Every structure is written in structure tokens, then in C-alpha cells.
Amino acid sequence: MTASAWTDDRIGRLKKLWLEGQTAAQIARDLANGITRSAVLGKVHRMGLSAGRSCRPPKRPDAGPKPPTFAPTRSLAARPIDAPPEVAKQHGLATVLSVRRCQCRWPFGEPGAADFSLCGQPVTRGAFCAVHAAVAYRPAADTPRILDRLARLD
């Protein structure tokens, strides 16, 4: 029989760190000595700790003022089909290396240029903020009335 890597001390530390909101990878690094992220997740599951924790990661300390959020000025239905899409005129707040999962990935500039950036606003739909989603995700123009308007037959 082999000795378990999960001592009472490690289990206590695991519970404490998990309930504080640490990720499994952070806990594995803290416990070290053969404890992997997968081992932490398995132990958390077997102990039933995963049910009592929200799926959101803990908030990081505020790194400064939050960027302003953009909201669409009009709905897609109210915009005429011939109208050009509304696009934010601001340069990006994020780079390819700094953009996070919940930040808009709308590109500004040429990808190879030194001033290339991404929007960085909070995501509202898909990979884009509300303003850029209105441009990227256009409604399907499959009704006869919309096709007539596109062809300028009405």
C-alpha cells in the first residue's frame, strides 16, 4: 500500500485556499511536491467543495481607472440598411498580448504596425463589445421585403 499525498494538513490548506477563491493551478503550486492541478480538481470534486463556489474567478486588485463602456445608440432594427455601421472612433485599449477573455477584440490599425491595438471594452456579444457587435453580427437579410429594400425596388 502506498502513502497518500493528501495529508490532513494539505487537505486543510486546500479547503482554505479553494474557499478563498484560488484557482486549482494556484493551489497546486502552493501545495507543490507532486500535487497537480488535476489532483486538486479531483480532490475538490470528491470533497464536494465545487458546489459551494461560484464559477467566477476572484477579482484582481484594481489596476487603475476602468475604461469607459460603450452602449449602442440605436437598435439594429431601427438602423436603415443603407446606413454605414457605427464604429467607435477611439483607439484600442488592449494589445494582442494584453487582451483578456472578456474584452472586445475589434482591431484598430494594421496587424503588423507598431500602433496596432484591440478595442478592449467589455464583451457583450461573441468576441465584441456592443458597438462592434452591431457591425460584426448583421441580421440575416432573407425576407423578401428586406431584399427589395437592398435592391431599391420599393
PDB file of N, CA and C in Angstrom, residues 45-100:
ATOM      1  N   HIS A  45     -13.599  17.876  -6.124  1.00  0.00           N
ATOM      2  CA  HIS A  45     -14.836  17.207  -6.562  1.00  0.00           C
ATOM      3  C   HIS A  45     -15.252  16.123  -5.557  1.00  0.00           C
ATOM      4  N   ARG A  46     -14.304  15.307  -5.144  1.00  0.00           N
ATOM      5  CA  ARG A  46     -14.620  14.226  -4.203  1.00  0.00           C
ATOM      6  C   ARG A  46     -15.066  14.752  -2.846  1.00  0.00           C
ATOM      7  N   MET A  47     -14.548  15.914  -2.469  1.00  0.00           N
ATOM      8  CA  MET A  47     -14.926  16.505  -1.186  1.00  0.00           C
ATOM      9  C   MET A  47     -16.225  17.303  -1.285  1.00  0.00           C
ATOM     10  N   GLY A  48     -16.711  17.526  -2.509  1.00  0.00           N
ATOM     11  CA  GLY A  48     -17.957  18.269  -2.697  1.00  0.00           C
ATOM     12  C   GLY A  48     -17.805  19.768  -2.513  1.00  0.00           C
ATOM     13  N   LEU A  49     -16.597  20.285  -2.649  1.00  0.00           N
ATOM     14  CA  LEU A  49     -16.363  21.721  -2.464  1.00  0.00           C
ATOM     15  C   LEU A  49     -16.767  22.539  -3.679  1.00  0.00           C
ATOM     16  N   SER A  50     -16.817  21.927  -4.847  1.00  0.00           N
ATOM     17  CA  SER A  50     -17.086  22.699  -6.061  1.00  0.00           C
ATOM     18  C   SER A  50     -18.507  23.227  -6.112  1.00  0.00           C
ATOM     19  N   ALA A  51     -19.444  22.596  -5.399  1.00  0.00           N
ATOM     20  CA  ALA A  51     -20.838  23.036  -5.426  1.00  0.00           C
ATOM     21  C   ALA A  51     -21.028  24.355  -4.680  1.00  0.00           C
ATOM     22  N   GLY A  52     -20.198  24.661  -3.717  1.00  0.00           N
ATOM     23  CA  GLY A  52     -20.382  25.848  -2.902  1.00  0.00           C
ATOM     24  C   GLY A  52     -19.620  27.059  -3.379  1.00  0.00           C
ATOM     25  N   ARG A  53     -19.106  27.030  -4.588  1.00  0.00           N
ATOM     26  CA  ARG A  53     -18.290  28.145  -5.065  1.00  0.00           C
ATOM     27  C   ARG A  53     -18.811  28.622  -6.397  1.00  0.00           C
ATOM     28  N   SER A  54     -18.845  29.943  -6.580  1.00  0.00           N
ATOM     29  CA  SER A  54     -19.293  30.494  -7.865  1.00  0.00           C
ATOM     30  C   SER A  54     -18.231  30.220  -8.913  1.00  0.00           C
ATOM     31  N   CYS A  55     -18.618  30.249 -10.175  1.00  0.00           N
ATOM     32  CA  CYS A  55     -17.688  29.930 -11.255  1.00  0.00           C
ATOM     33  C   CYS A  55     -16.814  31.119 -11.642  1.00  0.00           C
ATOM     34  N   ARG A  56     -17.073  32.270 -11.079  1.00  0.00           N
ATOM     35  CA  ARG A  56     -16.261  33.437 -11.401  1.00  0.00           C
ATOM     36  C   ARG A  56     -14.954  33.422 -10.633  1.00  0.00           C
ATOM     37  N   PRO A  57     -13.843  33.754 -11.293  1.00  0.00           N
ATOM     38  CA  PRO A  57     -12.580  33.825 -10.580  1.00  0.00           C
ATOM     39  C   PRO A  57     -12.572  35.050  -9.656  1.00  0.00           C
ATOM     40  N   PRO A  58     -11.717  35.066  -8.635  1.00  0.00           N
ATOM     41  CA  PRO A  58     -11.685  36.220  -7.736  1.00  0.00           C
ATOM     42  C   PRO A  58     -11.236  37.461  -8.485  1.00  0.00           C
ATOM     43  N   LYS A  59     -11.743  38.603  -8.062  1.00  0.00           N
ATOM     44  CA  LYS A  59     -11.353  39.860  -8.704  1.00  0.00           C
ATOM     45  C   LYS A  59      -9.925  40.192  -8.323  1.00  0.00           C
ATOM     46  N   ARG A  60      -9.208  40.674  -9.287  1.00  0.00           N
ATOM     47  CA  ARG A  60      -7.833  41.086  -9.042  1.00  0.00           C
ATOM     48  C   ARG A  60      -7.846  42.515  -8.519  1.00  0.00           C
ATOM     49  N   PRO A  61      -6.794  42.916  -7.825  1.00  0.00           N
ATOM     50  CA  PRO A  61      -6.739  44.297  -7.355  1.00  0.00           C
ATOM     51  C   PRO A  61      -6.873  45.247  -8.528  1.00  0.00           C
ATOM     52  N   ASP A  62      -7.561  46.345  -8.308  1.00  0.00           N
ATOM     53  CA  ASP A  62      -7.816  47.316  -9.366  1.00  0.00           C
ATOM     54  C   ASP A  62      -6.505  47.901  -9.865  1.00  0.00           C
ATOM     55  N   ALA A  63      -6.298  47.831 -11.172  1.00  0.00           N
ATOM     56  CA  ALA A  63      -5.053  48.302 -11.764  1.00  0.00           C
ATOM     57  C   ALA A  63      -5.143  49.762 -12.201  1.00  0.00           C
ATOM     58  N   GLY A  64      -6.222  50.434 -11.896  1.00  0.00           N
ATOM     59  CA  GLY A  64      -6.381  51.823 -12.291  1.00  0.00           C
ATOM     60  C   GLY A  64      -7.819  52.092 -12.669  1.00  0.00           C
ATOM     61  N   PRO A  65      -8.054  53.239 -13.298  1.00  0.00           N
ATOM     62  CA  PRO A  65      -9.426  53.574 -13.666  1.00  0.00           C
ATOM     63  C   PRO A  65      -9.952  52.622 -14.739  1.00  0.00           C
ATOM     64  N   LYS A  66     -11.214  52.309 -14.643  1.00  0.00           N
ATOM     65  CA  LYS A  66     -11.822  51.407 -15.619  1.00  0.00           C
ATOM     66  C   LYS A  66     -12.090  52.163 -16.909  1.00  0.00           C
ATOM     67  N   PRO A  67     -11.897  51.509 -18.051  1.00  0.00           N
ATOM     68  CA  PRO A  67     -12.165  52.183 -19.315  1.00  0.00           C
ATOM     69  C   PRO A  67     -13.663  52.423 -19.465  1.00  0.00           C
ATOM     70  N   PRO A  68     -14.043  53.475 -20.173  1.00  0.00           N
ATOM     71  CA  PRO A  68     -15.472  53.748 -20.355  1.00  0.00           C
ATOM     72  C   PRO A  68     -16.116  52.650 -21.191  1.00  0.00           C
ATOM     73  N   THR A  69     -17.372  52.379 -20.915  1.00  0.00           N
ATOM     74  CA  THR A  69     -18.093  51.377 -21.686  1.00  0.00           C
ATOM     75  C   THR A  69     -18.937  52.066 -22.742  1.00  0.00           C
ATOM     76  N   PHE A  70     -19.101  51.407 -23.852  1.00  0.00           N
ATOM     77  CA  PHE A  70     -19.890  51.949 -24.935  1.00  0.00           C
ATOM     78  C   PHE A  70     -21.196  51.185 -25.029  1.00  0.00           C
ATOM     79  N   ALA A  71     -22.260  51.877 -25.256  1.00  0.00           N
ATOM     80  CA  ALA A  71     -23.557  51.252 -25.464  1.00  0.00           C
ATOM     81  C   ALA A  71     -24.055  51.665 -26.841  1.00  0.00           C
ATOM     82  N   PRO A  72     -24.755  50.784 -27.533  1.00  0.00           N
ATOM     83  CA  PRO A  72     -25.247  51.172 -28.852  1.00  0.00           C
ATOM     84  C   PRO A  72     -26.250  52.306 -28.718  1.00  0.00           C
ATOM     85  N   THR A  73     -26.181  53.246 -29.640  1.00  0.00           N
ATOM     86  CA  THR A  73     -27.091  54.392 -29.588  1.00  0.00           C
ATOM     87  C   THR A  73     -28.456  54.050 -30.155  1.00  0.00           C
ATOM     88  N   ARG A  74     -28.520  53.098 -31.076  1.00  0.00           N
ATOM     89  CA  ARG A  74     -29.790  52.674 -31.662  1.00  0.00           C
ATOM     90  C   ARG A  74     -29.775  51.165 -31.804  1.00  0.00           C
ATOM     91  N   SER A  75     -30.955  50.592 -31.853  1.00  0.00           N
ATOM     92  CA  SER A  75     -31.030  49.151 -32.052  1.00  0.00           C
ATOM     93  C   SER A  75     -30.763  48.829 -33.518  1.00  0.00           C
ATOM     94  N   LEU A  76     -30.461  47.569 -33.801  1.00  0.00           N
ATOM     95  CA  LEU A  76     -30.216  47.158 -35.179  1.00  0.00           C
ATOM     96  C   LEU A  76     -31.464  47.302 -36.038  1.00  0.00           C
ATOM     97  N   ALA A  77     -32.630  47.053 -35.443  1.00  0.00           N
ATOM     98  CA  ALA A  77     -33.869  47.136 -36.213  1.00  0.00           C
ATOM     99  C   ALA A  77     -34.160  48.560 -36.649  1.00  0.00           C
ATOM    100  N   ALA A  78     -33.744  49.552 -35.849  1.00  0.00           N
ATOM    101  CA  ALA A  78     -34.027  50.941 -36.183  1.00  0.00           C
ATOM    102  C   ALA A  78     -33.049  51.500 -37.214  1.00  0.00           C
ATOM    103  N   ARG A  79     -31.939  50.843 -37.438  1.00  0.00           N
ATOM    104  CA  ARG A  79     -30.937  51.348 -38.371  1.00  0.00           C
ATOM    105  C   ARG A  79     -31.337  51.006 -39.798  1.00  0.00           C
ATOM    106  N   PRO A  80     -31.356  51.989 -40.696  1.00  0.00           N
ATOM    107  CA  PRO A  80     -31.648  51.688 -42.097  1.00  0.00           C
ATOM    108  C   PRO A  80     -30.565  50.784 -42.678  1.00  0.00           C
ATOM    109  N   ILE A  81     -30.929  49.979 -43.631  1.00  0.00           N
ATOM    110  CA  ILE A  81     -29.986  49.027 -44.220  1.00  0.00           C
ATOM    111  C   ILE A  81     -28.856  49.742 -44.942  1.00  0.00           C
ATOM    112  N   ASP A  82     -29.148  50.884 -45.547  1.00  0.00           N
ATOM    113  CA  ASP A  82     -28.136  51.612 -46.312  1.00  0.00           C
ATOM    114  C   ASP A  82     -27.187  52.414 -45.425  1.00  0.00           C
ATOM    115  N   ALA A  83     -27.515  52.568 -44.146  1.00  0.00           N
ATOM    116  CA  ALA A  83     -26.681  53.375 -43.257  1.00  0.00           C
ATOM    117  C   ALA A  83     -25.373  52.651 -42.965  1.00  0.00           C
ATOM    118  N   PRO A  84     -24.259  53.382 -42.954  1.00  0.00           N
ATOM    119  CA  PRO A  84     -22.988  52.741 -42.607  1.00  0.00           C
ATOM    120  C   PRO A  84     -22.991  52.368 -41.126  1.00  0.00           C
ATOM    121  N   PRO A  85     -22.317  51.312 -40.760  1.00  0.00           N
ATOM    122  CA  PRO A  85     -22.292  50.898 -39.362  1.00  0.00           C
ATOM    123  C   PRO A  85     -21.592  51.933 -38.490  1.00  0.00           C
ATOM    124  N   GLU A  86     -22.055  52.031 -37.249  1.00  0.00           N
ATOM    125  CA  GLU A  86     -21.429  52.939 -36.297  1.00  0.00           C
ATOM    126  C   GLU A  86     -20.254  52.224 -35.656  1.00  0.00           C
ATOM    127  N   VAL A  87     -19.092  52.854 -35.711  1.00  0.00           N
ATOM    128  CA  VAL A  87     -17.890  52.245 -35.153  1.00  0.00           C
ATOM    129  C   VAL A  87     -17.260  53.233 -34.185  1.00  0.00           C
ATOM    130  N   ALA A  88     -16.761  52.728 -33.067  1.00  0.00           N
ATOM    131  CA  ALA A  88     -16.102  53.591 -32.092  1.00  0.00           C
ATOM    132  C   ALA A  88     -14.875  54.221 -32.742  1.00  0.00           C
ATOM    133  N   LYS A  89     -14.675  55.484 -32.500  1.00  0.00           N
ATOM    134  CA  LYS A  89     -13.550  56.203 -33.107  1.00  0.00           C
ATOM    135  C   LYS A  89     -12.304  56.165 -32.225  1.00  0.00           C
ATOM    136  N   GLN A  90     -12.420  55.588 -31.040  1.00  0.00           N
ATOM    137  CA  GLN A  90     -11.320  55.543 -30.092  1.00  0.00           C
ATOM    138  C   GLN A  90     -10.323  54.448 -30.473  1.00  0.00           C
ATOM    139  N   HIS A  91      -9.043  54.701 -30.216  1.00  0.00           N
ATOM    140  CA  HIS A  91      -8.047  53.662 -30.435  1.00  0.00           C
ATOM    141  C   HIS A  91      -8.198  52.602 -29.372  1.00  0.00           C
ATOM    142  N   GLY A  92      -7.646  51.435 -29.650  1.00  0.00           N
ATOM    143  CA  GLY A  92      -7.795  50.306 -28.753  1.00  0.00           C
ATOM    144  C   GLY A  92      -7.153  50.503 -27.395  1.00  0.00           C
ATOM    145  N   LEU A  93      -7.716  49.811 -26.414  1.00  0.00           N
ATOM    146  CA  LEU A  93      -7.208  49.869 -25.054  1.00  0.00           C
ATOM    147  C   LEU A  93      -6.363  48.652 -24.714  1.00  0.00           C
ATOM    148  N   ALA A  94      -6.311  47.674 -25.625  1.00  0.00           N
ATOM    149  CA  ALA A  94      -5.588  46.432 -25.353  1.00  0.00           C
ATOM    150  C   ALA A  94      -4.692  46.080 -26.532  1.00  0.00           C
ATOM    151  N   THR A  95      -3.706  45.246 -26.255  1.00  0.00           N
ATOM    152  CA  THR A  95      -2.847  44.724 -27.317  1.00  0.00           C
ATOM    153  C   THR A  95      -3.154  43.240 -27.468  1.00  0.00           C
ATOM    154  N   VAL A  96      -2.551  42.620 -28.455  1.00  0.00           N
ATOM    155  CA  VAL A  96      -2.749  41.192 -28.671  1.00  0.00           C
ATOM    156  C   VAL A  96      -2.290  40.405 -27.445  1.00  0.00           C
ATOM    157  N   LEU A  97      -1.264  40.870 -26.782  1.00  0.00           N
ATOM    158  CA  LEU A  97      -0.736  40.169 -25.613  1.00  0.00           C
ATOM    159  C   LEU A  97      -1.481  40.494 -24.326  1.00  0.00           C
ATOM    160  N   SER A  98      -2.160  41.634 -24.265  1.00  0.00           N
ATOM    161  CA  SER A  98      -2.822  42.021 -23.018  1.00  0.00           C
ATOM    162  C   SER A  98      -4.332  41.795 -23.014  1.00  0.00           C
ATOM    163  N   VAL A  99      -4.940  41.501 -24.164  1.00  0.00           N
ATOM    164  CA  VAL A  99      -6.395  41.328 -24.214  1.00  0.00           C
ATOM    165  C   VAL A  99      -6.800  40.092 -23.417  1.00  0.00           C
ATOM    166  N   ARG A 100      -7.899  40.199 -22.692  1.00  0.00           N
ATOM    167  CA  ARG A 100      -8.405  39.100 -21.869  1.00  0.00           C
ATOM    168  C   ARG A 100      -9.648  38.509 -22.492  1.00  0.00           C
TER     169      ARG A 100
END
